[in-house]
Amino acid sequence: MKARVHIMLKTGVLDPQGEAVRHALGSLGFDGVNAVRQGKVIELDLADGTDEATVNEMCERLLANTVIESYKVEIL
Amino acid sequence: MKARVHIMLKTGVLDPQGEAVRHALGSLGFDGVNAVRQGKVIELDLADGTDEATVNEMCERLLANTVIESYKVEIL
């Protein structure tokens, strides 16, 4: 089975990487870019029978820093 | 309007970051993790009326390195 995990900085946490992208898009002439947030996506190829709870535990223990990041698990 | 862009390394391109995550999950006792690929997700808050073609152009010109990365645009 496959799972996809989206990890984004929580709202209110400064995202300098996203801000740099926003600025660069403006420099390239793309107008109307109000905000950019950059996050991570992790695709896991797991043994069959692995449940969503296990993937959540992976996020809590390793993949996400839950102090500043939120995550969303999607089973494919 | 909002758009989300997923950027992943193309199949066959070595992903050392994903490999490190796979190894770390194994060290933490998570068995059955066959493969891990790590990519980026960029959420764009754009002026209304921006079309998908513009977002594709942003990907081609800045967000993705199309030699080694593929991208997928999702209008939210």
Short mmCIF file of N, CA and C in Angstrom, two decimals:
data_model
loop_
_atom_site.label_atom_id
_atom_site.label_comp_id
_atom_site.label_asym_id
_atom_site.label_seq_id
_atom_site.Cartn_x
_atom_site.Cartn_y
_atom_site.Cartn_z
N MET A 1 0.84 -1.20 0.00
CA MET A 1 0.00 0.00 0.00
C MET A 1 0.87 1.25 0.00
N LYS A 2 0.29 2.32 -0.45
CA LYS A 2 1.04 3.58 -0.47
C LYS A 2 0.31 4.63 0.36
N ALA A 3 1.10 5.48 0.96
CA ALA A 3 0.53 6.58 1.73
C ALA A 3 1.27 7.85 1.38
N ARG A 4 0.55 8.95 1.43
CA ARG A 4 1.18 10.24 1.16
C ARG A 4 0.95 11.13 2.38
N VAL A 5 2.01 11.76 2.84
CA VAL A 5 1.91 12.64 4.01
C VAL A 5 2.25 14.07 3.58
N HIS A 6 1.34 14.98 3.85
CA HIS A 6 1.60 16.40 3.61
C HIS A 6 2.01 17.05 4.92
N ILE A 7 3.11 17.74 4.92
CA ILE A 7 3.55 18.43 6.13
C ILE A 7 3.71 19.91 5.82
N MET A 8 2.95 20.73 6.52
CA MET A 8 3.01 22.18 6.31
C MET A 8 3.31 22.86 7.64
N LEU A 9 3.95 24.01 7.58
CA LEU A 9 4.12 24.82 8.78
C LEU A 9 2.75 25.28 9.24
N LYS A 10 2.53 25.31 10.55
CA LYS A 10 1.25 25.77 11.06
C LYS A 10 1.03 27.23 10.73
N THR A 11 -0.23 27.61 10.67
CA THR A 11 -0.57 29.01 10.43
C THR A 11 0.06 29.87 11.52
N GLY A 12 0.68 30.94 11.12
CA GLY A 12 1.29 31.84 12.10
C GLY A 12 2.78 31.61 12.27
N VAL A 13 3.24 30.44 11.84
CA VAL A 13 4.68 30.18 11.90
C VAL A 13 5.32 30.79 10.65
N LEU A 14 6.35 31.57 10.88
CA LEU A 14 7.04 32.26 9.78
C LEU A 14 7.60 31.24 8.78
N ASP A 15 7.39 31.51 7.50
CA ASP A 15 7.87 30.59 6.46
C ASP A 15 8.79 31.35 5.50
N PRO A 16 10.07 31.49 5.88
CA PRO A 16 10.99 32.28 5.06
C PRO A 16 11.20 31.71 3.66
N GLN A 17 11.10 30.38 3.55
CA GLN A 17 11.27 29.74 2.25
C GLN A 17 10.12 30.14 1.31
N GLY A 18 8.90 30.09 1.84
CA GLY A 18 7.74 30.49 1.05
C GLY A 18 7.83 31.97 0.68
N GLU A 19 8.30 32.76 1.62
CA GLU A 19 8.43 34.20 1.39
C GLU A 19 9.45 34.47 0.28
N ALA A 20 10.53 33.69 0.27
CA ALA A 20 11.56 33.84 -0.78
C ALA A 20 10.98 33.48 -2.14
N VAL A 21 10.16 32.44 -2.18
CA VAL A 21 9.53 32.04 -3.44
C VAL A 21 8.58 33.14 -3.92
N ARG A 22 7.82 33.70 -3.00
CA ARG A 22 6.89 34.77 -3.36
C ARG A 22 7.65 35.94 -3.98
N HIS A 23 8.75 36.30 -3.34
CA HIS A 23 9.56 37.41 -3.82
C HIS A 23 10.15 37.11 -5.20
N ALA A 24 10.62 35.89 -5.37
CA ALA A 24 11.23 35.50 -6.65
C ALA A 24 10.20 35.50 -7.77
N LEU A 25 8.97 35.06 -7.47
CA LEU A 25 7.92 35.07 -8.49
C LEU A 25 7.62 36.51 -8.91
N GLY A 26 7.60 37.42 -7.93
CA GLY A 26 7.40 38.83 -8.26
C GLY A 26 8.50 39.36 -9.16
N SER A 27 9.74 38.98 -8.85
CA SER A 27 10.88 39.43 -9.65
C SER A 27 10.80 38.93 -11.09
N LEU A 28 10.19 37.77 -11.26
CA LEU A 28 10.06 37.20 -12.60
C LEU A 28 8.86 37.79 -13.35
N GLY A 29 8.13 38.67 -12.70
CA GLY A 29 7.04 39.35 -13.38
C GLY A 29 5.68 38.73 -13.16
N PHE A 30 5.59 37.77 -12.25
CA PHE A 30 4.27 37.18 -11.94
C PHE A 30 3.61 38.08 -10.89
N ASP A 31 2.59 38.78 -11.31
CA ASP A 31 1.90 39.66 -10.38
C ASP A 31 0.78 38.90 -9.67
N GLY A 32 0.32 39.46 -8.60
CA GLY A 32 -0.85 38.91 -7.92
C GLY A 32 -0.57 37.66 -7.11
N VAL A 33 0.68 37.46 -6.73
CA VAL A 33 0.97 36.36 -5.82
C VAL A 33 0.92 36.91 -4.41
N ASN A 34 -0.17 36.62 -3.70
CA ASN A 34 -0.37 37.23 -2.38
C ASN A 34 0.43 36.56 -1.29
N ALA A 35 0.51 35.25 -1.34
CA ALA A 35 1.22 34.53 -0.29
C ALA A 35 1.66 33.17 -0.82
N VAL A 36 2.75 32.68 -0.27
CA VAL A 36 3.25 31.36 -0.64
C VAL A 36 3.67 30.63 0.64
N ARG A 37 3.23 29.39 0.76
CA ARG A 37 3.68 28.57 1.89
C ARG A 37 4.31 27.31 1.29
N GLN A 38 5.45 26.95 1.80
CA GLN A 38 6.10 25.75 1.26
C GLN A 38 6.13 24.66 2.32
N GLY A 39 5.81 23.47 1.90
CA GLY A 39 5.81 22.34 2.81
C GLY A 39 6.47 21.14 2.17
N LYS A 40 6.33 20.00 2.84
CA LYS A 40 6.93 18.77 2.35
C LYS A 40 5.84 17.76 2.03
N VAL A 41 6.13 16.91 1.09
CA VAL A 41 5.25 15.77 0.85
C VAL A 41 6.13 14.52 0.85
N ILE A 42 5.69 13.53 1.58
CA ILE A 42 6.46 12.30 1.70
C ILE A 42 5.60 11.14 1.24
N GLU A 43 6.07 10.42 0.24
CA GLU A 43 5.33 9.26 -0.26
C GLU A 43 5.96 8.00 0.28
N LEU A 44 5.15 7.22 0.96
CA LEU A 44 5.65 6.00 1.61
C LEU A 44 5.10 4.79 0.89
N ASP A 45 5.98 3.87 0.58
CA ASP A 45 5.55 2.58 0.03
C ASP A 45 5.67 1.57 1.17
N LEU A 46 4.52 1.14 1.68
CA LEU A 46 4.48 0.35 2.91
C LEU A 46 4.01 -1.07 2.65
N ALA A 47 4.38 -1.97 3.55
CA ALA A 47 3.90 -3.34 3.46
C ALA A 47 2.38 -3.35 3.56
N ASP A 48 1.75 -4.24 2.83
CA ASP A 48 0.30 -4.34 2.90
C ASP A 48 -0.14 -4.63 4.34
N GLY A 49 -1.22 -4.02 4.73
CA GLY A 49 -1.74 -4.26 6.07
C GLY A 49 -1.32 -3.19 7.07
N THR A 50 -0.39 -2.33 6.66
CA THR A 50 -0.04 -1.22 7.55
C THR A 50 -1.24 -0.30 7.65
N ASP A 51 -1.61 0.09 8.86
CA ASP A 51 -2.80 0.92 8.97
C ASP A 51 -2.45 2.40 9.14
N GLU A 52 -3.48 3.22 9.04
CA GLU A 52 -3.27 4.66 9.08
C GLU A 52 -2.71 5.09 10.43
N ALA A 53 -3.06 4.39 11.48
CA ALA A 53 -2.56 4.75 12.82
C ALA A 53 -1.04 4.65 12.85
N THR A 54 -0.49 3.65 12.17
CA THR A 54 0.97 3.50 12.13
C THR A 54 1.61 4.68 11.40
N VAL A 55 0.98 5.09 10.31
CA VAL A 55 1.52 6.22 9.56
C VAL A 55 1.44 7.49 10.41
N ASN A 56 0.34 7.65 11.15
CA ASN A 56 0.24 8.79 12.07
C ASN A 56 1.36 8.77 13.09
N GLU A 57 1.67 7.57 13.58
CA GLU A 57 2.75 7.46 14.58
C GLU A 57 4.10 7.82 13.96
N MET A 58 4.31 7.42 12.69
CA MET A 58 5.54 7.81 11.99
C MET A 58 5.67 9.33 11.93
N CYS A 59 4.53 9.98 11.67
CA CYS A 59 4.53 11.45 11.58
C CYS A 59 4.89 12.06 12.92
N GLU A 60 4.25 11.54 13.97
CA GLU A 60 4.46 12.11 15.31
C GLU A 60 5.90 11.92 15.77
N ARG A 61 6.46 10.75 15.44
CA ARG A 61 7.78 10.44 15.99
C ARG A 61 8.93 10.90 15.11
N LEU A 62 8.71 11.04 13.80
CA LEU A 62 9.85 11.38 12.95
C LEU A 62 9.53 12.43 11.89
N LEU A 63 8.45 12.22 11.14
CA LEU A 63 8.31 12.99 9.90
C LEU A 63 7.99 14.46 10.13
N ALA A 64 7.15 14.74 11.12
CA ALA A 64 6.76 16.13 11.35
C ALA A 64 7.25 16.61 12.70
N ASN A 65 7.56 17.87 12.78
CA ASN A 65 7.83 18.52 14.05
C ASN A 65 6.52 19.14 14.48
N THR A 66 5.80 18.44 15.33
CA THR A 66 4.41 18.82 15.61
C THR A 66 4.29 20.13 16.41
N VAL A 67 5.42 20.64 16.88
CA VAL A 67 5.37 21.94 17.56
C VAL A 67 5.04 23.04 16.53
N ILE A 68 5.65 22.94 15.36
CA ILE A 68 5.47 24.00 14.37
C ILE A 68 4.82 23.51 13.07
N GLU A 69 4.68 22.19 12.93
CA GLU A 69 4.15 21.68 11.67
C GLU A 69 2.89 20.86 11.88
N SER A 70 2.00 20.93 10.92
CA SER A 70 0.84 20.06 10.94
C SER A 70 0.98 19.06 9.79
N TYR A 71 0.36 17.90 9.94
CA TYR A 71 0.49 16.90 8.88
C TYR A 71 -0.87 16.32 8.54
N LYS A 72 -0.94 15.77 7.35
CA LYS A 72 -2.19 15.16 6.89
C LYS A 72 -1.81 13.87 6.18
N VAL A 73 -2.39 12.78 6.60
CA VAL A 73 -2.09 11.48 6.00
C VAL A 73 -3.17 11.12 4.99
N GLU A 74 -2.73 10.63 3.86
CA GLU A 74 -3.65 10.24 2.80
C GLU A 74 -3.25 8.83 2.38
N ILE A 75 -4.16 7.89 2.49
CA ILE A 75 -3.87 6.53 2.06
C ILE A 75 -4.28 6.42 0.58
N LEU A 76 -3.35 5.95 -0.25
CA LEU A 76 -3.63 5.94 -1.70
C LEU A 76 -4.17 4.58 -2.15
N MET B 1 -7.87 33.15 -5.40
CA MET B 1 -7.86 31.71 -5.62
C MET B 1 -6.58 31.09 -5.05
N LYS B 2 -6.68 29.81 -4.79
CA LYS B 2 -5.51 29.12 -4.26
C LYS B 2 -5.12 27.98 -5.18
N ALA B 3 -3.83 27.72 -5.23
CA ALA B 3 -3.33 26.60 -6.02
C ALA B 3 -2.30 25.85 -5.19
N ARG B 4 -2.25 24.57 -5.42
CA ARG B 4 -1.25 23.75 -4.73
C ARG B 4 -0.42 23.05 -5.79
N VAL B 5 0.89 23.11 -5.63
CA VAL B 5 1.79 22.46 -6.57
C VAL B 5 2.58 21.37 -5.85
N HIS B 6 2.52 20.17 -6.40
CA HIS B 6 3.32 19.06 -5.88
C HIS B 6 4.54 18.89 -6.76
N ILE B 7 5.70 18.85 -6.16
CA ILE B 7 6.93 18.66 -6.92
C ILE B 7 7.66 17.45 -6.37
N MET B 8 7.84 16.46 -7.24
CA MET B 8 8.53 15.23 -6.82
C MET B 8 9.70 14.98 -7.76
N LEU B 9 10.72 14.32 -7.24
CA LEU B 9 11.80 13.88 -8.12
C LEU B 9 11.24 12.86 -9.09
N LYS B 10 11.71 12.90 -10.33
CA LYS B 10 11.24 11.93 -11.31
C LYS B 10 11.69 10.53 -10.92
N THR B 11 10.94 9.55 -11.40
CA THR B 11 11.29 8.16 -11.15
C THR B 11 12.68 7.90 -11.71
N GLY B 12 13.49 7.24 -10.94
CA GLY B 12 14.84 6.92 -11.40
C GLY B 12 15.88 7.90 -10.89
N VAL B 13 15.42 9.08 -10.45
CA VAL B 13 16.37 10.04 -9.88
C VAL B 13 16.59 9.66 -8.41
N LEU B 14 17.84 9.55 -8.03
CA LEU B 14 18.18 9.16 -6.65
C LEU B 14 17.62 10.17 -5.66
N ASP B 15 17.02 9.69 -4.58
CA ASP B 15 16.42 10.56 -3.58
C ASP B 15 17.05 10.27 -2.22
N PRO B 16 18.22 10.85 -1.94
CA PRO B 16 18.93 10.54 -0.70
C PRO B 16 18.14 10.94 0.54
N GLN B 17 17.34 12.00 0.43
CA GLN B 17 16.55 12.46 1.57
C GLN B 17 15.48 11.41 1.92
N GLY B 18 14.82 10.92 0.89
CA GLY B 18 13.83 9.87 1.10
C GLY B 18 14.46 8.61 1.66
N GLU B 19 15.63 8.30 1.16
CA GLU B 19 16.36 7.11 1.62
C GLU B 19 16.73 7.26 3.10
N ALA B 20 17.12 8.46 3.49
CA ALA B 20 17.46 8.72 4.91
C ALA B 20 16.23 8.55 5.79
N VAL B 21 15.08 9.01 5.30
CA VAL B 21 13.84 8.85 6.07
C VAL B 21 13.49 7.37 6.21
N ARG B 22 13.65 6.61 5.12
CA ARG B 22 13.36 5.18 5.15
C ARG B 22 14.22 4.49 6.20
N HIS B 23 15.49 4.84 6.21
CA HIS B 23 16.43 4.25 7.15
C HIS B 23 16.08 4.62 8.59
N ALA B 24 15.73 5.89 8.78
CA ALA B 24 15.39 6.36 10.13
C ALA B 24 14.13 5.69 10.65
N LEU B 25 13.14 5.48 9.76
CA LEU B 25 11.91 4.79 10.18
C LEU B 25 12.23 3.37 10.61
N GLY B 26 13.12 2.72 9.86
CA GLY B 26 13.55 1.37 10.23
C GLY B 26 14.22 1.36 11.60
N SER B 27 15.07 2.34 11.85
CA SER B 27 15.77 2.43 13.14
C SER B 27 14.80 2.63 14.29
N LEU B 28 13.68 3.29 14.02
CA LEU B 28 12.69 3.53 15.07
C LEU B 28 11.77 2.33 15.27
N GLY B 29 11.99 1.27 14.48
CA GLY B 29 11.21 0.06 14.68
C GLY B 29 10.01 -0.07 13.76
N PHE B 30 9.86 0.82 12.80
CA PHE B 30 8.77 0.68 11.84
C PHE B 30 9.21 -0.28 10.74
N ASP B 31 8.64 -1.46 10.74
CA ASP B 31 9.01 -2.45 9.72
C ASP B 31 8.13 -2.27 8.48
N GLY B 32 8.59 -2.83 7.40
CA GLY B 32 7.75 -2.87 6.20
C GLY B 32 7.69 -1.56 5.44
N VAL B 33 8.67 -0.69 5.66
CA VAL B 33 8.74 0.52 4.84
C VAL B 33 9.63 0.19 3.65
N ASN B 34 9.01 0.00 2.50
CA ASN B 34 9.76 -0.44 1.32
C ASN B 34 10.51 0.69 0.63
N ALA B 35 9.87 1.83 0.53
CA ALA B 35 10.50 2.94 -0.16
C ALA B 35 9.89 4.25 0.31
N VAL B 36 10.68 5.28 0.27
CA VAL B 36 10.21 6.61 0.65
C VAL B 36 10.72 7.61 -0.39
N ARG B 37 9.83 8.46 -0.86
CA ARG B 37 10.24 9.55 -1.76
C ARG B 37 9.79 10.85 -1.12
N GLN B 38 10.68 11.82 -1.09
CA GLN B 38 10.30 13.09 -0.49
C GLN B 38 10.24 14.18 -1.54
N GLY B 39 9.20 14.96 -1.49
CA GLY B 39 9.05 16.06 -2.44
C GLY B 39 8.62 17.33 -1.73
N LYS B 40 8.24 18.30 -2.54
CA LYS B 40 7.84 19.59 -2.00
C LYS B 40 6.39 19.85 -2.35
N VAL B 41 5.73 20.60 -1.50
CA VAL B 41 4.40 21.08 -1.84
C VAL B 41 4.40 22.59 -1.61
N ILE B 42 3.91 23.31 -2.58
CA ILE B 42 3.90 24.77 -2.50
C ILE B 42 2.46 25.25 -2.65
N GLU B 43 1.98 25.95 -1.65
CA GLU B 43 0.62 26.50 -1.71
C GLU B 43 0.70 27.97 -2.06
N LEU B 44 0.01 28.32 -3.14
CA LEU B 44 0.05 29.69 -3.65
C LEU B 44 -1.30 30.35 -3.43
N ASP B 45 -1.27 31.53 -2.88
CA ASP B 45 -2.49 32.34 -2.77
C ASP B 45 -2.40 33.40 -3.86
N LEU B 46 -3.24 33.25 -4.88
CA LEU B 46 -3.10 34.07 -6.09
C LEU B 46 -4.29 35.00 -6.27
N ALA B 47 -4.06 36.07 -7.01
CA ALA B 47 -5.15 36.98 -7.33
C ALA B 47 -6.22 36.23 -8.12
N ASP B 48 -7.48 36.56 -7.89
CA ASP B 48 -8.56 35.92 -8.64
C ASP B 48 -8.36 36.13 -10.13
N GLY B 49 -8.65 35.12 -10.89
CA GLY B 49 -8.53 35.24 -12.34
C GLY B 49 -7.22 34.69 -12.88
N THR B 50 -6.29 34.35 -11.99
CA THR B 50 -5.06 33.72 -12.45
C THR B 50 -5.43 32.33 -12.98
N ASP B 51 -4.94 31.99 -14.15
CA ASP B 51 -5.34 30.69 -14.69
C ASP B 51 -4.25 29.63 -14.47
N GLU B 52 -4.62 28.41 -14.75
CA GLU B 52 -3.71 27.28 -14.49
C GLU B 52 -2.47 27.39 -15.35
N ALA B 53 -2.60 27.95 -16.54
CA ALA B 53 -1.44 28.09 -17.43
C ALA B 53 -0.36 28.95 -16.79
N THR B 54 -0.79 29.99 -16.07
CA THR B 54 0.18 30.85 -15.38
C THR B 54 0.91 30.08 -14.29
N VAL B 55 0.16 29.26 -13.56
CA VAL B 55 0.79 28.47 -12.50
C VAL B 55 1.78 27.47 -13.12
N ASN B 56 1.39 26.88 -14.24
CA ASN B 56 2.32 25.98 -14.94
C ASN B 56 3.60 26.71 -15.34
N GLU B 57 3.44 27.95 -15.78
CA GLU B 57 4.61 28.73 -16.18
C GLU B 57 5.51 29.01 -14.96
N MET B 58 4.88 29.30 -13.82
CA MET B 58 5.65 29.50 -12.59
C MET B 58 6.48 28.26 -12.27
N CYS B 59 5.87 27.09 -12.47
CA CYS B 59 6.58 25.83 -12.21
C CYS B 59 7.75 25.67 -13.15
N GLU B 60 7.51 25.93 -14.43
CA GLU B 60 8.56 25.74 -15.44
C GLU B 60 9.73 26.68 -15.21
N ARG B 61 9.39 27.92 -14.81
CA ARG B 61 10.44 28.94 -14.72
C ARG B 61 11.11 29.02 -13.36
N LEU B 62 10.43 28.62 -12.31
CA LEU B 62 11.04 28.78 -10.98
C LEU B 62 10.87 27.60 -10.05
N LEU B 63 9.63 27.13 -9.92
CA LEU B 63 9.36 26.23 -8.79
C LEU B 63 9.98 24.85 -8.94
N ALA B 64 9.97 24.32 -10.16
CA ALA B 64 10.48 22.95 -10.35
C ALA B 64 11.70 22.98 -11.26
N ASN B 65 12.60 22.08 -10.99
CA ASN B 65 13.71 21.84 -11.91
C ASN B 65 13.27 20.69 -12.81
N THR B 66 12.77 21.04 -13.98
CA THR B 66 12.09 20.03 -14.80
C THR B 66 13.03 18.98 -15.40
N VAL B 67 14.33 19.18 -15.23
CA VAL B 67 15.26 18.14 -15.66
C VAL B 67 15.12 16.90 -14.77
N ILE B 68 14.98 17.16 -13.48
CA ILE B 68 14.94 16.02 -12.54
C ILE B 68 13.63 15.93 -11.76
N GLU B 69 12.78 16.95 -11.87
CA GLU B 69 11.55 16.95 -11.07
C GLU B 69 10.31 17.04 -11.96
N SER B 70 9.27 16.40 -11.50
CA SER B 70 7.97 16.55 -12.17
C SER B 70 7.05 17.31 -11.22
N TYR B 71 6.08 18.01 -11.79
CA TYR B 71 5.17 18.78 -10.94
C TYR B 71 3.73 18.54 -11.34
N LYS B 72 2.85 18.79 -10.41
CA LYS B 72 1.43 18.62 -10.64
C LYS B 72 0.71 19.81 -10.02
N VAL B 73 -0.08 20.49 -10.80
CA VAL B 73 -0.79 21.68 -10.31
C VAL B 73 -2.22 21.30 -9.97
N GLU B 74 -2.67 21.77 -8.84
CA GLU B 74 -4.03 21.50 -8.37
C GLU B 74 -4.65 22.85 -8.01
N ILE B 75 -5.73 23.21 -8.67
CA ILE B 75 -6.42 24.45 -8.33
C ILE B 75 -7.44 24.14 -7.24
N LEU B 76 -7.39 24.89 -6.16
CA LEU B 76 -8.26 24.56 -5.01
C LEU B 76 -9.57 25.37 -5.04
#
